[in-house]
Amino acid sequence: MVAQQVLNVKWLNSLNTKNVVLASSSPRRKDILSQLGLKYTVVPSTFPETLDKSLFNHPSDYVKENALQKALEVYERLKAEGKTPDLIIGADTVVAHGSKILEKPESVEGAIDMLTSLSGSTHMVYTGVTLIAPSAEGADKPPRILTDVEETEVKFQNVSRELIEAYVATKEPMDKAGAYGYQTTGSILVKGINGCSWNVIGLPASKVFFMLEEFTSEK
């Protein structure tokens, strides 16, 4: 196995001496952060993700709020335990087909329906990313927060019912927004991508890297 090469940049070296927490148990997000050369621990958020979608004007607004609330839940929980981290990273990804937001399917039938609706059409993938750190003015002050969103356009192949059912039978779609995983077998369903492919996997690597650089450079 080839050793992971870490970029020798001052802000990343400094950040890797801090207590950085990823508020997600997603294997895809963990892999992507590790590829960026970031050292971190995992504390999954318990935020229930029950926000009313009708209150948001656009899927990007919804996914940004989910990412924010996930990160805040972990920040407040660790702070209450006396374990305030130096940085929290939260993220949330959804698929939007037209005006409909598609999250993780709740059943096999739901996964089949999602993939059938995406077949032969174009949809958008949105990932909200939030960074939270304690205020430099003291623990009693509101934390510093930076939130942004990445969007990627995805075109699906015309997929037969037989292939959809065979793919769903692998159980791969069941823990993924939109019911497919671009990083694994689900890639055969995708005809093309316009934008960041890492975003479709679950975390936009470039955006996160430069958000971290901006956030750690702020005073």
GROMACS .gro file of C-alpha atoms in nm, residues 23-185:
model
  163
   23ALA     CA    1  -1.980   1.506   1.298
   24SER     CA    2  -2.055   1.213   1.067
   25SER     CA    3  -2.004   0.837   1.061
   26SER     CA    4  -2.011   0.825   0.679
   27PRO     CA    5  -1.726   0.605   0.551
   28ARG     CA    6  -1.714   0.815   0.233
   29ARG     CA    7  -1.666   1.140   0.423
   30LYS     CA    8  -1.402   0.985   0.646
   31ASP     CA    9  -1.207   0.861   0.344
   32ILE     CA   10  -1.221   1.198   0.171
   33LEU     CA   11  -1.106   1.392   0.479
   34SER     CA   12  -0.820   1.147   0.526
   35GLN     CA   13  -0.715   1.198   0.164
   36LEU     CA   14  -0.694   1.571   0.234
   37GLY     CA   15  -0.435   1.489   0.500
   38LEU     CA   16  -0.653   1.597   0.791
   39LYS     CA   17  -0.630   1.428   1.131
   40TYR     CA   18  -0.963   1.402   1.312
   41THR     CA   19  -1.187   1.196   1.536
   42VAL     CA   20  -1.547   1.095   1.466
   43VAL     CA   21  -1.845   1.193   1.681
   44PRO     CA   22  -2.163   1.123   1.482
   45SER     CA   23  -2.437   1.382   1.513
   46THR     CA   24  -2.770   1.280   1.665
   47PHE     CA   25  -2.960   1.564   1.498
   48PRO     CA   26  -3.283   1.397   1.378
   49GLU     CA   27  -3.294   1.563   1.032
   50THR     CA   28  -3.667   1.631   1.057
   51LEU     CA   29  -3.662   1.984   0.916
   52ASP     CA   30  -3.973   2.081   0.722
   53LYS     CA   31  -3.856   2.093   0.359
   54SER     CA   32  -4.146   2.321   0.266
   55LEU     CA   33  -3.991   2.601   0.473
   56PHE     CA   34  -3.690   2.626   0.241
   57ASN     CA   35  -3.689   2.807  -0.092
   58HIS     CA   36  -3.425   2.581  -0.246
   59PRO     CA   37  -3.265   2.240  -0.174
   60SER     CA   38  -2.931   2.415  -0.118
   61ASP     CA   39  -3.084   2.610   0.172
   62TYR     CA   40  -3.223   2.291   0.322
   63VAL     CA   41  -2.894   2.100   0.300
   64LYS     CA   42  -2.696   2.391   0.447
   65GLU     CA   43  -2.929   2.407   0.745
   66ASN     CA   44  -2.903   2.032   0.800
   67ALA     CA   45  -2.523   2.053   0.794
   68LEU     CA   46  -2.532   2.345   1.038
   69GLN     CA   47  -2.764   2.169   1.282
   70LYS     CA   48  -2.562   1.846   1.268
   71ALA     CA   49  -2.243   2.032   1.354
   72LEU     CA   50  -2.411   2.244   1.624
   73GLU     CA   51  -2.556   1.937   1.794
   74VAL     CA   52  -2.211   1.781   1.831
   75TYR     CA   53  -2.050   2.111   1.933
   76GLU     CA   54  -2.305   2.178   2.207
   77ARG     CA   55  -2.295   1.818   2.332
   78LEU     CA   56  -1.916   1.808   2.361
   79LYS     CA   57  -1.908   2.155   2.517
   80ALA     CA   58  -2.159   2.043   2.783
   81GLU     CA   59  -1.932   1.746   2.858
   82GLY     CA   60  -1.633   1.976   2.902
   83LYS     CA   61  -1.472   1.843   2.584
   84THR     CA   62  -1.506   2.145   2.354
   85PRO     CA   63  -1.319   2.066   2.031
   86ASP     CA   64  -1.109   2.311   1.834
   87LEU     CA   65  -1.308   2.247   1.518
   88ILE     CA   66  -1.626   2.063   1.415
   89ILE     CA   67  -1.694   1.961   1.056
   90GLY     CA   68  -2.057   1.885   0.965
   91ALA     CA   69  -2.202   1.786   0.629
   92ASP     CA   70  -2.525   1.679   0.468
   93THR     CA   71  -2.594   1.558   0.113
   94VAL     CA   72  -2.922   1.535  -0.078
   95VAL     CA   73  -3.028   1.463  -0.433
   96ALA     CA   74  -3.283   1.698  -0.590
   97HIS     CA   75  -3.486   1.587  -0.890
   98GLY     CA   76  -3.680   1.884  -1.011
   99SER     CA   77  -3.830   2.037  -0.697
  100LYS     CA   78  -3.827   1.709  -0.502
  101ILE     CA   79  -3.555   1.640  -0.245
  102LEU     CA   80  -3.444   1.277  -0.233
  103GLU     CA   81  -3.266   1.161   0.081
  104LYS     CA   82  -3.191   0.803   0.187
  105PRO     CA   83  -3.466   0.556   0.085
  106GLU     CA   84  -3.675   0.418   0.368
  107SER     CA   85  -3.753   0.088   0.195
  108VAL     CA   86  -3.662  -0.132  -0.101
  109GLU     CA   87  -3.969  -0.004  -0.284
  110GLY     CA   88  -3.867   0.351  -0.208
  111ALA     CA   89  -3.520   0.290  -0.353
  112ILE     CA   90  -3.669   0.139  -0.670
  113ASP     CA   91  -3.904   0.436  -0.707
  114MET     CA   92  -3.620   0.686  -0.663
  115LEU     CA   93  -3.397   0.521  -0.922
  116THR     CA   94  -3.688   0.483  -1.164
  117SER     CA   95  -3.758   0.856  -1.137
  118LEU     CA   96  -3.390   0.942  -1.198
  119SER     CA   97  -3.351   0.710  -1.498
  120GLY     CA   98  -3.278   0.894  -1.823
  121SER     CA   99  -3.289   1.237  -1.661
  122THR     CA  100  -3.068   1.498  -1.497
  123HIS     CA  101  -3.066   1.573  -1.127
  124MET     CA  102  -2.864   1.782  -0.883
  125VAL     CA  103  -2.657   1.675  -0.585
  126TYR     CA  104  -2.613   1.927  -0.303
  127THR     CA  105  -2.376   1.897  -0.009
  128GLY     CA  106  -2.386   2.149   0.272
  129VAL     CA  107  -2.067   2.188   0.477
  130THR     CA  108  -2.037   2.363   0.814
  131LEU     CA  109  -1.728   2.446   1.019
  132ILE     CA  110  -1.766   2.545   1.384
  133ALA     CA  111  -1.498   2.659   1.629
  134PRO     CA  112  -1.506   2.822   1.974
  135SER     CA  113  -1.496   3.200   1.977
  136ALA     CA  114  -1.155   3.353   2.039
  137GLU     CA  115  -1.332   3.595   2.276
  138GLY     CA  116  -1.419   3.324   2.527
  139ALA     CA  117  -1.628   3.013   2.590
  140ASP     CA  118  -1.934   3.221   2.683
  141LYS     CA  119  -1.944   3.379   2.336
  142PRO     CA  120  -2.122   3.228   2.030
  143PRO     CA  121  -1.894   3.002   1.827
  144ARG     CA  122  -1.746   3.096   1.492
  145ILE     CA  123  -1.939   2.937   1.204
  146LEU     CA  124  -1.873   2.901   0.833
  147THR     CA  125  -2.129   2.730   0.609
  148ASP     CA  126  -2.130   2.673   0.235
  149VAL     CA  127  -2.280   2.441  -0.026
  150GLU     CA  128  -2.154   2.259  -0.335
  151GLU     CA  129  -2.378   2.156  -0.625
  152THR     CA  130  -2.315   1.900  -0.900
  153GLU     CA  131  -2.528   1.811  -1.200
  154VAL     CA  132  -2.565   1.437  -1.269
  155LYS     CA  133  -2.708   1.274  -1.582
  156PHE     CA  134  -2.843   0.919  -1.547
  157GLN     CA  135  -2.841   0.646  -1.809
  158ASN     CA  136  -3.173   0.501  -1.925
  159VAL     CA  137  -3.185   0.220  -1.671
  160SER     CA  138  -3.406  -0.086  -1.710
  161ARG     CA  139  -3.634  -0.209  -1.433
  162GLU     CA  140  -3.432  -0.531  -1.422
  163LEU     CA  141  -3.106  -0.345  -1.357
  164ILE     CA  142  -3.267  -0.119  -1.097
  165GLU     CA  143  -3.403  -0.417  -0.905
  166ALA     CA  144  -3.070  -0.600  -0.931
  167TYR     CA  145  -2.885  -0.294  -0.799
  168VAL     CA  146  -3.129  -0.241  -0.512
  169ALA     CA  147  -3.091  -0.610  -0.423
  170THR     CA  148  -2.723  -0.543  -0.345
  171LYS     CA  149  -2.850  -0.318  -0.060
  172GLU     CA  150  -2.594  -0.055  -0.160
  173PRO     CA  151  -2.859   0.215  -0.221
  174MET     CA  152  -3.017   0.194   0.123
  175ASP     CA  153  -2.780   0.432   0.307
  176LYS     CA  154  -2.729   0.682   0.026
  177ALA     CA  155  -2.911   0.999  -0.076
  178GLY     CA  156  -3.092   0.938  -0.405
  179ALA     CA  157  -3.049   0.561  -0.360
  180TYR     CA  158  -2.717   0.523  -0.542
  181GLY     CA  159  -2.347   0.529  -0.465
  182TYR     CA  160  -2.132   0.687  -0.733
  183GLN     CA  161  -1.810   0.560  -0.575
  184THR     CA  162  -1.909   0.193  -0.613
  185THR     CA  163  -2.145  -0.017  -0.827
   0.00000   0.00000   0.00000
